[in-house]
mmCIF file of C-alpha atoms in Angstrom:
data_model
loop_
_atom_site.group_PDB
_atom_site.id
_atom_site.type_symbol
_atom_site.label_atom_id
_atom_site.label_comp_id
_atom_site.label_asym_id
_atom_site.label_seq_id
_atom_site.Cartn_x
_atom_site.Cartn_y
_atom_site.Cartn_z
ATOM 1 C CA UNK X 237 122.415 87.946 87.121
ATOM 2 C CA UNK X 238 125.772 86.117 87.268
ATOM 3 C CA UNK X 239 128.606 86.473 85.091
ATOM 4 C CA UNK X 240 128.238 83.974 82.779
ATOM 5 C CA UNK X 241 127.609 84.002 78.779
ATOM 6 C CA UNK X 242 123.992 84.054 78.096
ATOM 7 C CA UNK X 243 122.653 83.063 74.519
ATOM 8 C CA UNK X 244 121.846 86.627 73.362
ATOM 9 C CA UNK X 245 118.262 85.401 72.052
ATOM 10 C CA UNK X 246 115.445 87.742 72.026
ATOM 11 C CA UNK X 247 112.546 86.016 70.498
ATOM 12 C CA UNK X 248 109.790 87.412 72.699
ATOM 13 C CA UNK X 249 107.470 86.659 70.175
ATOM 14 C CA UNK X 250 108.388 82.503 70.770
ATOM 15 C CA UNK X 251 105.581 80.364 72.543
ATOM 16 C CA UNK X 252 105.405 80.513 76.194
ATOM 17 C CA UNK X 253 102.348 78.548 76.295
ATOM 18 C CA UNK X 254 100.656 76.383 73.906
ATOM 19 C CA UNK X 255 96.798 75.700 73.459
ATOM 20 C CA UNK X 256 97.544 72.125 74.798
ATOM 21 C CA UNK X 257 99.468 73.081 77.630
ATOM 22 C CA UNK X 258 97.380 75.639 78.759
ATOM 23 C CA UNK X 259 94.318 73.254 78.668
ATOM 24 C CA UNK X 260 96.541 70.939 80.875
ATOM 25 C CA UNK X 261 97.433 73.421 83.059
ATOM 26 C CA UNK X 262 93.662 74.487 83.729
ATOM 27 C CA UNK X 263 92.536 71.475 84.107
ATOM 28 C CA UNK X 264 95.518 70.559 86.529
ATOM 29 C CA UNK X 265 94.016 73.928 88.418
ATOM 30 C CA UNK X 266 90.532 72.490 88.147
ATOM 31 C CA UNK X 267 91.798 68.958 89.895
ATOM 32 C CA UNK X 268 92.991 70.740 92.682
ATOM 33 C CA UNK X 269 89.993 72.935 93.388
ATOM 34 C CA UNK X 270 87.776 70.169 93.132
ATOM 35 C CA UNK X 271 90.276 68.312 96.165
ATOM 36 C CA UNK X 272 89.645 71.847 98.164
ATOM 37 C CA UNK X 273 86.102 71.479 97.590
ATOM 38 C CA UNK X 274 85.889 67.895 98.728
ATOM 39 C CA UNK X 275 88.150 69.052 101.972
ATOM 40 C CA UNK X 276 84.943 71.270 103.011
ATOM 41 C CA UNK X 277 82.749 69.435 105.461
ATOM 42 C CA UNK X 278 79.079 70.176 103.526
ATOM 43 C CA UNK X 279 77.587 72.646 106.184
ATOM 44 C CA UNK X 280 80.842 74.822 106.343
ATOM 45 C CA UNK X 281 81.391 74.524 102.791
ATOM 46 C CA UNK X 282 77.841 76.628 102.057
ATOM 47 C CA UNK X 283 77.852 78.645 105.137
ATOM 48 C CA UNK X 284 81.566 79.033 106.890
ATOM 49 C CA UNK X 285 83.694 82.210 105.614
ATOM 50 C CA UNK X 286 86.473 84.480 107.150
ATOM 51 C CA UNK X 287 85.726 88.170 107.752
ATOM 52 C CA UNK X 288 82.407 88.252 106.056
ATOM 53 C CA UNK X 289 83.580 86.858 102.998
ATOM 54 C CA UNK X 290 81.449 84.617 100.702
ATOM 55 C CA UNK X 291 81.530 80.734 101.370
ATOM 56 C CA UNK X 292 83.607 78.550 99.084
ATOM 57 C CA UNK X 293 80.634 77.224 97.597
ATOM 58 C CA UNK X 294 79.829 80.293 96.157
ATOM 59 C CA UNK X 295 83.403 81.311 95.047
ATOM 60 C CA UNK X 296 83.169 77.350 93.088
ATOM 61 C CA UNK X 297 79.993 78.373 91.356
ATOM 62 C CA UNK X 298 81.428 81.742 90.257
ATOM 63 C CA UNK X 299 84.190 79.471 88.818
ATOM 64 C CA UNK X 300 81.952 77.062 87.207
ATOM 65 C CA UNK X 301 79.986 80.292 86.091
ATOM 66 C CA UNK X 302 83.229 81.400 84.149
ATOM 67 C CA UNK X 303 84.468 78.024 83.251
ATOM 68 C CA UNK X 304 82.329 76.472 80.377
ATOM 69 C CA UNK X 305 80.510 79.710 79.287
ATOM 70 C CA UNK X 306 83.789 81.321 79.143
ATOM 71 C CA UNK X 307 85.031 78.407 76.828
ATOM 72 C CA UNK X 308 81.861 78.622 75.018
ATOM 73 C CA UNK X 309 82.400 82.246 74.146
ATOM 74 C CA UNK X 310 86.325 81.704 73.308
ATOM 75 C CA UNK X 311 85.144 78.979 70.854
ATOM 76 C CA UNK X 312 81.697 80.727 69.308
ATOM 77 C CA UNK X 313 82.744 84.401 69.377
ATOM 78 C CA UNK X 314 79.205 84.653 71.267
ATOM 79 C CA UNK X 315 78.659 85.199 74.825
ATOM 80 C CA UNK X 316 75.978 84.345 76.859
ATOM 81 C CA UNK X 317 75.473 84.741 80.769
ATOM 82 C CA UNK X 318 75.711 81.357 82.747
ATOM 83 C CA UNK X 319 73.220 80.812 85.800
ATOM 84 C CA UNK X 320 73.174 77.105 86.167
ATOM 85 C CA UNK X 321 75.596 77.298 89.097
ATOM 86 C CA UNK X 322 73.770 79.435 91.041
ATOM 87 C CA UNK X 323 71.007 76.647 92.141
ATOM 88 C CA UNK X 324 73.575 74.239 93.355
ATOM 89 C CA UNK X 325 72.802 73.510 97.192
ATOM 90 C CA UNK X 326 74.561 70.319 97.876
ATOM 91 C CA UNK X 327 78.385 69.238 97.871
ATOM 92 C CA UNK X 328 77.216 66.254 95.601
ATOM 93 C CA UNK X 329 75.775 68.334 92.817
ATOM 94 C CA UNK X 330 78.755 70.942 93.225
ATOM 95 C CA UNK X 331 81.151 68.021 92.430
ATOM 96 C CA UNK X 332 78.897 66.525 89.881
ATOM 97 C CA UNK X 333 78.418 69.867 88.427
ATOM 98 C CA UNK X 334 82.172 70.466 88.282
ATOM 99 C CA UNK X 335 83.046 66.748 86.489
ATOM 100 C CA UNK X 336 80.495 67.246 84.084
ATOM 101 C CA UNK X 337 82.157 70.804 83.347
ATOM 102 C CA UNK X 338 85.458 69.011 83.167
ATOM 103 C CA UNK X 339 84.597 66.800 80.680
ATOM 104 C CA UNK X 340 83.338 69.675 78.768
ATOM 105 C CA UNK X 341 86.079 71.178 78.493
ATOM 106 C CA UNK X 342 88.501 68.365 77.576
ATOM 107 C CA UNK X 343 85.696 67.447 74.617
ATOM 108 C CA UNK X 344 85.601 71.113 73.279
ATOM 109 C CA UNK X 345 88.853 72.732 73.922
ATOM 110 C CA UNK X 346 90.539 71.846 70.472
ATOM 111 C CA UNK X 347 86.947 73.832 68.736
ATOM 112 C CA UNK X 348 89.213 76.926 69.733
ATOM 113 C CA UNK X 349 89.733 78.457 66.549
ATOM 114 C CA UNK X 350 93.361 78.907 65.042
ATOM 115 C CA UNK X 351 94.796 82.635 66.016
ATOM 116 C CA UNK X 352 91.917 83.077 68.557
ATOM 117 C CA UNK X 353 94.116 83.403 71.404
ATOM 118 C CA UNK X 354 95.343 86.873 69.777
ATOM 119 C CA UNK X 355 91.758 88.069 68.800
ATOM 120 C CA UNK X 356 90.446 91.192 70.477
ATOM 121 C CA UNK X 357 86.821 90.658 72.200
ATOM 122 C CA UNK X 358 84.260 91.600 75.082
ATOM 123 C CA UNK X 359 83.865 88.483 77.453
ATOM 124 C CA UNK X 360 80.485 88.327 78.321
ATOM 125 C CA UNK X 361 79.793 91.852 76.599
ATOM 126 C CA UNK X 362 81.301 93.195 79.500
ATOM 127 C CA UNK X 363 85.146 92.957 79.313
ATOM 128 C CA UNK X 364 87.096 94.017 76.478
ATOM 129 C CA UNK X 365 90.476 92.356 75.866
ATOM 130 C CA UNK X 366 92.585 90.066 74.374
ATOM 131 C CA UNK X 367 91.323 86.365 74.461
ATOM 132 C CA UNK X 368 94.507 84.704 76.209
ATOM 133 C CA UNK X 369 94.037 87.265 78.826
ATOM 134 C CA UNK X 370 90.581 86.442 79.430
ATOM 135 C CA UNK X 371 91.512 82.694 79.317
ATOM 136 C CA UNK X 372 94.334 83.399 81.773
ATOM 137 C CA UNK X 373 91.637 85.684 83.741
ATOM 138 C CA UNK X 374 89.360 82.854 84.321
ATOM 139 C CA UNK X 375 92.384 80.414 85.748
ATOM 140 C CA UNK X 376 93.516 83.214 87.653
ATOM 141 C CA UNK X 377 90.275 83.782 89.228
ATOM 142 C CA UNK X 378 89.880 80.509 90.302
ATOM 143 C CA UNK X 379 93.816 80.371 91.724
ATOM 144 C CA UNK X 380 93.027 83.595 93.516
ATOM 145 C CA UNK X 381 89.726 82.394 95.133
ATOM 146 C CA UNK X 382 91.016 79.085 95.842
ATOM 147 C CA UNK X 383 94.072 80.761 98.105
ATOM 148 C CA UNK X 384 90.875 82.077 99.956
ATOM 149 C CA UNK X 385 89.639 78.604 100.644
ATOM 150 C CA UNK X 386 92.721 77.649 101.892
ATOM 151 C CA UNK X 387 92.363 80.064 104.247
ATOM 152 C CA UNK X 388 88.960 79.085 105.264
ATOM 153 C CA UNK X 389 90.152 75.283 105.696
ATOM 154 C CA UNK X 390 92.910 76.417 107.973
ATOM 155 C CA UNK X 391 90.283 78.606 109.969
ATOM 156 C CA UNK X 392 88.311 75.238 110.311
ATOM 157 C CA UNK X 393 91.324 73.453 111.477
ATOM 158 C CA UNK X 394 91.411 71.059 108.212
ATOM 159 C CA UNK X 395 94.854 70.669 106.469
ATOM 160 C CA UNK X 396 94.219 71.803 102.650
ATOM 161 C CA UNK X 397 96.084 69.612 99.907
ATOM 162 C CA UNK X 398 99.306 70.487 98.653
ATOM 163 C CA UNK X 399 99.469 73.370 96.493
ATOM 164 C CA UNK X 400 101.759 71.420 93.874
ATOM 165 C CA UNK X 401 99.640 68.703 93.453
ATOM 166 C CA UNK X 402 97.678 69.148 90.310
ATOM 167 C CA UNK N 223 77.299 74.047 73.368
ATOM 168 C CA UNK N 224 75.156 76.399 71.430
ATOM 169 C CA UNK N 225 73.513 74.745 68.489
ATOM 170 C CA UNK N 226 75.908 76.871 66.241
ATOM 171 C CA UNK N 227 78.342 75.925 63.457
ATOM 172 C CA UNK N 228 81.774 75.897 64.723
ATOM 173 C CA UNK N 229 84.726 76.254 62.792
ATOM 174 C CA UNK N 230 86.113 72.876 62.923
ATOM 175 C CA UNK N 231 89.906 74.330 63.821
ATOM 176 C CA UNK N 232 91.992 71.814 65.651
ATOM 177 C CA UNK N 233 95.550 73.460 66.176
ATOM 178 C CA UNK N 234 96.061 72.748 69.861
ATOM 179 C CA UNK N 235 99.827 73.346 69.123
ATOM 180 C CA UNK N 236 98.761 77.000 68.363
ATOM 181 C CA UNK N 237 100.597 79.829 70.882
ATOM 182 C CA UNK N 238 98.193 80.519 73.742
ATOM 183 C CA UNK N 239 100.394 82.931 75.307
ATOM 184 C CA UNK N 240 103.519 84.387 73.642
ATOM 185 C CA UNK N 241 106.643 84.988 75.623
ATOM 186 C CA UNK N 242 106.001 88.904 75.619
ATOM 187 C CA UNK N 243 102.562 88.388 77.055
ATOM 188 C CA UNK N 244 103.588 86.309 79.516
ATOM 189 C CA UNK N 245 106.013 89.117 80.697
ATOM 190 C CA UNK N 246 103.222 91.458 80.777
ATOM 191 C CA UNK N 247 100.621 88.911 82.401
ATOM 192 C CA UNK N 248 103.319 88.450 85.339
ATOM 193 C CA UNK N 249 104.198 91.782 85.741
ATOM 194 C CA UNK N 250 100.639 93.013 85.450
ATOM 195 C CA UNK N 251 100.339 90.575 88.914
ATOM 196 C CA UNK N 252 103.101 91.865 90.479
ATOM 197 C CA UNK N 253 101.484 95.228 90.195
ATOM 198 C CA UNK N 254 98.751 93.878 91.770
ATOM 199 C CA UNK N 255 100.928 92.256 94.355
ATOM 200 C CA UNK N 256 102.662 95.326 95.278
ATOM 201 C CA UNK N 257 99.242 97.264 95.950
ATOM 202 C CA UNK N 258 98.364 94.350 98.244
ATOM 203 C CA UNK N 259 101.852 94.827 100.150
ATOM 204 C CA UNK N 260 101.045 98.576 100.471
ATOM 205 C CA UNK N 261 97.373 98.399 101.857
ATOM 206 C CA UNK N 262 98.972 96.627 104.801
ATOM 207 C CA UNK N 263 100.007 98.714 108.104
ATOM 208 C CA UNK N 264 103.555 98.185 108.633
ATOM 209 C CA UNK N 265 103.145 96.321 111.946
ATOM 210 C CA UNK N 266 100.580 93.873 110.412
ATOM 211 C CA UNK N 267 102.459 93.224 107.359
ATOM 212 C CA UNK N 268 104.986 91.312 109.299
ATOM 213 C CA UNK N 269 102.974 90.178 112.414
ATOM 214 C CA UNK N 270 99.185 89.654 111.180
ATOM 215 C CA UNK N 271 97.697 86.461 109.838
ATOM 216 C CA UNK N 272 94.737 84.154 110.258
ATOM 217 C CA UNK N 273 94.422 80.911 111.467
ATOM 218 C CA UNK N 274 97.972 80.553 112.423
ATOM 219 C CA UNK N 275 99.180 81.183 108.936
ATOM 220 C CA UNK N 276 102.394 83.099 107.872
ATOM 221 C CA UNK N 277 102.061 86.983 108.034
ATOM 222 C CA UNK N 278 101.733 88.561 104.373
ATOM 223 C CA UNK N 279 105.642 89.590 104.305
ATOM 224 C CA UNK N 280 106.609 86.288 104.469
ATOM 225 C CA UNK N 281 104.614 85.390 101.343
ATOM 226 C CA UNK N 282 105.962 88.167 99.664
ATOM 227 C CA UNK N 283 109.475 87.183 100.606
ATOM 228 C CA UNK N 284 108.666 83.558 99.161
ATOM 229 C CA UNK N 285 107.521 85.386 95.919
ATOM 230 C CA UNK N 286 110.734 87.500 95.763
ATOM 231 C CA UNK N 287 112.900 84.561 96.555
ATOM 232 C CA UNK N 288 110.969 82.730 93.571
ATOM 233 C CA UNK N 289 111.074 85.635 91.045
ATOM 234 C CA UNK N 290 114.688 86.920 90.289
ATOM 235 C CA UNK N 291 116.291 83.787 90.868
ATOM 236 C CA UNK N 292 113.857 81.955 88.976
ATOM 237 C CA UNK N 293 113.944 83.771 86.158
ATOM 238 C CA UNK N 294 117.798 83.250 86.197
ATOM 239 C CA UNK N 295 117.709 79.853 86.328
ATOM 240 C CA UNK N 296 115.573 79.850 83.239
ATOM 241 C CA UNK N 297 117.887 82.044 81.368
ATOM 242 C CA UNK N 298 121.085 80.659 82.044
ATOM 243 C CA UNK N 299 120.172 76.932 83.023
ATOM 244 C CA UNK N 300 121.494 77.217 86.575
ATOM 245 C CA UNK N 301 119.835 77.216 89.463
ATOM 246 C CA UNK N 302 121.005 79.301 92.573
ATOM 247 C CA UNK N 303 118.831 79.320 95.929
ATOM 248 C CA UNK N 304 117.956 82.906 96.909
ATOM 249 C CA UNK N 305 118.317 84.031 100.105
ATOM 250 C CA UNK N 306 118.792 88.150 100.016
ATOM 251 C CA UNK N 307 114.605 88.706 100.481
ATOM 252 C CA UNK N 308 115.116 86.426 103.978
ATOM 253 C CA UNK N 309 116.264 89.559 106.049
ATOM 254 C CA UNK N 310 113.705 92.382 104.879
ATOM 255 C CA UNK N 311 112.063 93.786 108.012
ATOM 256 C CA UNK N 312 110.504 96.805 106.770
ATOM 257 C CA UNK N 313 107.471 97.866 104.641
ATOM 258 C CA UNK N 314 109.766 100.305 102.943
ATOM 259 C CA UNK N 315 112.662 97.721 102.329
ATOM 260 C CA UNK N 316 110.308 95.117 100.954
ATOM 261 C CA UNK N 317 108.439 97.766 98.116
ATOM 262 C CA UNK N 318 112.258 98.618 97.563
ATOM 263 C CA UNK N 319 113.306 95.305 96.644
ATOM 264 C CA UNK N 320 109.978 94.236 94.728
ATOM 265 C CA UNK N 321 110.829 97.626 92.526
ATOM 266 C CA UNK N 322 114.181 96.371 92.007
ATOM 267 C CA UNK N 323 112.889 93.060 90.787
ATOM 268 C CA UNK N 324 110.583 94.449 88.675
ATOM 269 C CA UNK N 325 113.066 96.311 86.491
ATOM 270 C CA UNK N 326 115.527 93.304 86.707
ATOM 271 C CA UNK N 327 112.468 91.261 85.333
ATOM 272 C CA UNK N 328 111.950 93.678 82.444
ATOM 273 C CA UNK N 329 115.621 94.190 81.879
ATOM 274 C CA UNK N 330 116.352 90.362 81.448
ATOM 275 C CA UNK N 331 113.463 88.645 80.167
ATOM 276 C CA UNK N 332 114.164 88.745 76.694
ATOM 277 C CA UNK N 333 117.522 87.051 77.140
ATOM 278 C CA UNK N 334 115.035 83.782 77.900
ATOM 279 C CA UNK N 335 116.471 81.178 75.020
ATOM 280 C CA UNK N 336 114.182 80.508 72.058
ATOM 281 C CA UNK N 337 112.531 76.913 72.726
ATOM 282 C CA UNK N 338 113.520 77.317 76.400
ATOM 283 C CA UNK N 339 109.640 77.201 77.406
ATOM 284 C CA UNK N 340 109.435 73.609 76.325
ATOM 285 C CA UNK N 341 112.792 72.563 77.875
ATOM 286 C CA UNK N 342 112.812 69.976 80.532
ATOM 287 C CA UNK N 343 114.848 71.013 83.550
ATOM 288 C CA UNK N 344 114.796 70.955 87.287
ATOM 289 C CA UNK N 345 113.965 74.099 89.114
ATOM 290 C CA UNK N 346 116.554 75.245 92.277
ATOM 291 C CA UNK N 347 117.910 71.516 91.662
ATOM 292 C CA UNK N 348 114.599 70.175 93.092
ATOM 293 C CA UNK N 349 111.499 70.580 91.011
ATOM 294 C CA UNK N 350 111.788 68.721 87.678
ATOM 295 C CA UNK N 351 109.207 69.743 84.800
ATOM 296 C CA UNK N 352 109.183 72.109 81.779
ATOM 297 C CA UNK N 353 110.151 75.441 82.098
ATOM 298 C CA UNK N 354 106.896 76.989 80.771
ATOM 299 C CA UNK N 355 105.183 75.053 83.857
ATOM 300 C CA UNK N 356 107.598 76.107 86.153
ATOM 301 C CA UNK N 357 107.639 80.060 85.280
ATOM 302 C CA UNK N 358 103.427 79.589 85.495
ATOM 303 C CA UNK N 359 104.009 77.976 88.907
ATOM 304 C CA UNK N 360 106.043 81.318 90.097
ATOM 305 C CA UNK N 361 102.987 83.387 88.873
ATOM 306 C CA UNK N 362 100.440 81.090 90.454
ATOM 307 C CA UNK N 363 102.291 80.533 93.650
ATOM 308 C CA UNK N 364 101.770 84.459 93.776
ATOM 309 C CA UNK N 365 98.197 84.593 92.621
ATOM 310 C CA UNK N 366 97.604 82.046 95.799
ATOM 311 C CA UNK N 367 99.545 83.613 98.512
ATOM 312 C CA UNK N 368 98.027 86.784 97.404
ATOM 313 C CA UNK N 369 94.435 85.422 97.596
ATOM 314 C CA UNK N 370 95.557 84.986 101.222
ATOM 315 C CA UNK N 371 96.565 88.102 101.879
ATOM 316 C CA UNK N 372 92.809 89.402 100.824
ATOM 317 C CA UNK N 373 91.736 87.285 103.525
ATOM 318 C CA UNK N 374 93.912 89.051 105.802
ATOM 319 C CA UNK N 375 93.378 92.476 104.595
ATOM 320 C CA UNK N 376 89.461 91.588 105.325
ATOM 321 C CA UNK N 377 89.895 90.424 108.775
ATOM 322 C CA UNK N 378 91.712 93.662 109.296
ATOM 323 C CA UNK N 379 88.785 95.523 107.848
ATOM 324 C CA UNK N 380 90.737 96.895 105.050
ATOM 325 C CA UNK N 381 89.299 96.877 101.149
ATOM 326 C CA UNK N 382 91.792 95.211 99.057
ATOM 327 C CA UNK N 383 92.408 96.436 95.833
ATOM 328 C CA UNK N 384 90.577 95.220 92.861
ATOM 329 C CA UNK N 385 91.371 91.761 91.661
ATOM 330 C CA UNK N 386 91.243 92.735 87.751
ATOM 331 C CA UNK N 387 93.401 95.905 88.343
ATOM 332 C CA UNK N 388 96.770 95.385 87.157
#
């Protein structure tokens, strides 16, 4: 720490991230992930990986399997499993599903009840915790797997998109 | 969306994540990253990578180069470059620096001025934006690079830690 006078404010309950800003951040990440999907050649999207890990299509399907049903659970307090994404077998279909989910999130985000982010719940009937934590888990899981996709792209000799472009 | 009656609440300005919760999330991620550093054998930490990317030690040093000086910039509104981390050349030193930064963050987080997260600033004199966005960038960048570290570990035949353990 520098030797400067710092305001002695200690409001740790203050808002760091509002609901509106969280939506924007999530969609920014989803835009970047869409660009990563686009970078993969069709065949490699569904078959290539490093060190026996899952191909990027499977990682993207996992993200889709969390995004819309996760938001539904946050809004309605009822959790369903989600299986739609599993049958996707082409890049075109994956991108179409991605865009459909993007629109769905934008249209439904404002239905999150006030105070909901601080509620305790059990996501998908399995993972107990605060709603804000679950919501961030969906985002963090996407960043984590997308980071793996960057390595796949590099291993394929393909330049990934800039991480800071959203 | 299911056909259920949903509360028509639309407070998108509500707090999704408080300052206190953001601290906890960040430190949770930093704990997991520490575990990833620990998993690497000393030699591979500083030399191994996939597809010509940087070894994980360089990625961890980048995280260190953002964490403490980033928090200092957020607290004081003055931005310095940070070079301490660059000289680290052993796993022990890297972990010691990691722990020192962990303690520093815990001790200083509450000095973030009220309302600061919504202020505009230019991080490190280079990246303009809202403070909450920069703070999340530090976290997201860590998740992103740690995801790459998971691939390195798998390529080395080492089981990475569970992503959800913080």
